[in-house]
């Protein structure tokens, strides 16, 4: 396996991680917007349910906010413990016949 191959694997992994993190950030922002807008709609329709709606909003927002952190953990795994290097080395070794 040549250094150029390893460099390309790391470069493609870095681009993929960037796309993954951008999608997670965008999804989180859209999720926050939807959660808050629907809560405000519910409060506008039935103001007496405000405490219950706000409690539900914060519970669901907390659950939704964990998603980008889980994605961040997977992204760091791909960056620092890159599984593609070992797989590519095994494929090259098998192709060469060694």
Coordinates of C-alpha atoms in Angstrom, one line a residue:
X1 CA 0.0 0.0 0.0
X2 CA 1.5 3.3 -1.1
X3 CA 1.6 6.5 0.8
X4 CA -0.5 8.1 -1.9
X5 CA -3.3 5.5 -1.2
X6 CA -3.2 6.2 2.5
X7 CA -3.3 9.9 1.9
X8 CA -6.3 9.6 -0.4
X9 CA -8.2 7.4 2.1
X10 CA -7.6 10.0 4.9
X11 CA -8.6 12.8 2.5
X12 CA -11.8 11.1 1.5
X13 CA -12.6 10.2 5.1
X14 CA -12.1 13.9 6.1
X15 CA -14.5 15.0 3.4
X16 CA -17.0 12.4 4.4
X17 CA -16.8 13.4 8.1
X18 CA -17.3 17.1 7.1
X19 CA -20.5 16.2 5.2
X20 CA -21.7 14.0 8.1
X21 CA -21.2 16.8 10.6
X22 CA -22.8 19.4 8.4
X23 CA -25.9 17.2 7.9
X24 CA -26.1 16.6 11.7
X25 CA -25.9 20.3 12.4
X26 CA -28.5 21.1 9.8
X27 CA -30.8 18.3 11.1
X28 CA -30.4 19.6 14.7
X29 CA -31.2 23.2 13.6
X30 CA -34.3 22.0 11.7
X31 CA -35.4 19.9 14.6
X32 CA -35.1 22.7 17.1
X33 CA -37.1 25.0 14.8
X34 CA -39.9 22.4 14.4
X35 CA -40.0 21.6 18.1
X36 CA -40.2 25.2 19.1
X37 CA -42.7 26.2 16.4
X38 CA -45.1 23.4 17.2
X39 CA -44.9 24.2 20.9
X40 CA -45.7 27.9 20.2
X41 CA -48.6 26.8 18.0
X42 CA -49.9 24.6 20.8
X43 CA -49.6 27.4 23.4
X44 CA -51.4 29.8 21.0
X45 CA -54.3 27.3 20.7
X46 CA -54.5 26.3 24.3
X47 CA -52.7 28.7 26.7
X48 CA -53.7 26.7 29.7
X49 CA -51.5 23.8 28.6
X50 CA -48.3 25.9 28.5
X51 CA -46.5 24.2 31.4
X52 CA -47.1 20.7 30.0
X53 CA -46.2 21.8 26.5
X54 CA -43.0 23.5 27.7
X55 CA -42.0 20.4 29.7
X56 CA -42.5 18.2 26.7
X57 CA -40.6 20.6 24.5
X58 CA -37.6 20.5 26.7
X59 CA -37.6 16.7 27.0
X60 CA -37.9 16.2 23.3
X61 CA -35.3 18.9 22.6
X62 CA -32.9 17.2 24.9
X63 CA -33.4 13.9 23.2
X64 CA -33.0 15.6 19.8
X65 CA -29.9 17.4 20.9
X66 CA -28.2 14.1 21.7
X67 CA -28.2 13.2 18.0
X68 CA -25.4 15.5 16.9
X69 CA -23.2 14.4 19.8
X70 CA -23.6 10.7 18.8
X71 CA -22.8 11.7 15.2
X72 CA -19.8 13.6 16.5
X73 CA -18.6 10.5 18.3
X74 CA -18.8 8.4 15.1
X75 CA -17.1 11.2 13.1
X76 CA -14.2 11.2 15.6
X77 CA -13.9 7.4 15.3
X78 CA -13.7 7.7 11.6
X79 CA -11.0 10.4 11.8
X80 CA -8.8 9.0 14.5
X81 CA -9.3 5.2 14.4
X82 CA -9.9 5.0 10.6
X83 CA -11.2 1.5 9.8
X84 CA -10.7 2.1 6.1
X85 CA -6.9 1.9 6.3
X86 CA -7.0 -1.7 7.6
X87 CA -9.6 -2.7 5.1
X88 CA -7.7 -1.2 2.2
X89 CA -4.5 -2.9 3.4
X90 CA -6.2 -6.3 3.6
X91 CA -7.7 -5.8 0.1
X92 CA -4.4 -4.8 -1.4
X93 CA -2.7 -7.8 0.3
X94 CA -5.4 -10.2 -1.0
X95 CA -5.1 -8.7 -4.5
X96 CA -1.4 -9.1 -4.6
X97 CA -1.7 -12.7 -3.3
X98 CA 0.3 -12.3 -0.2

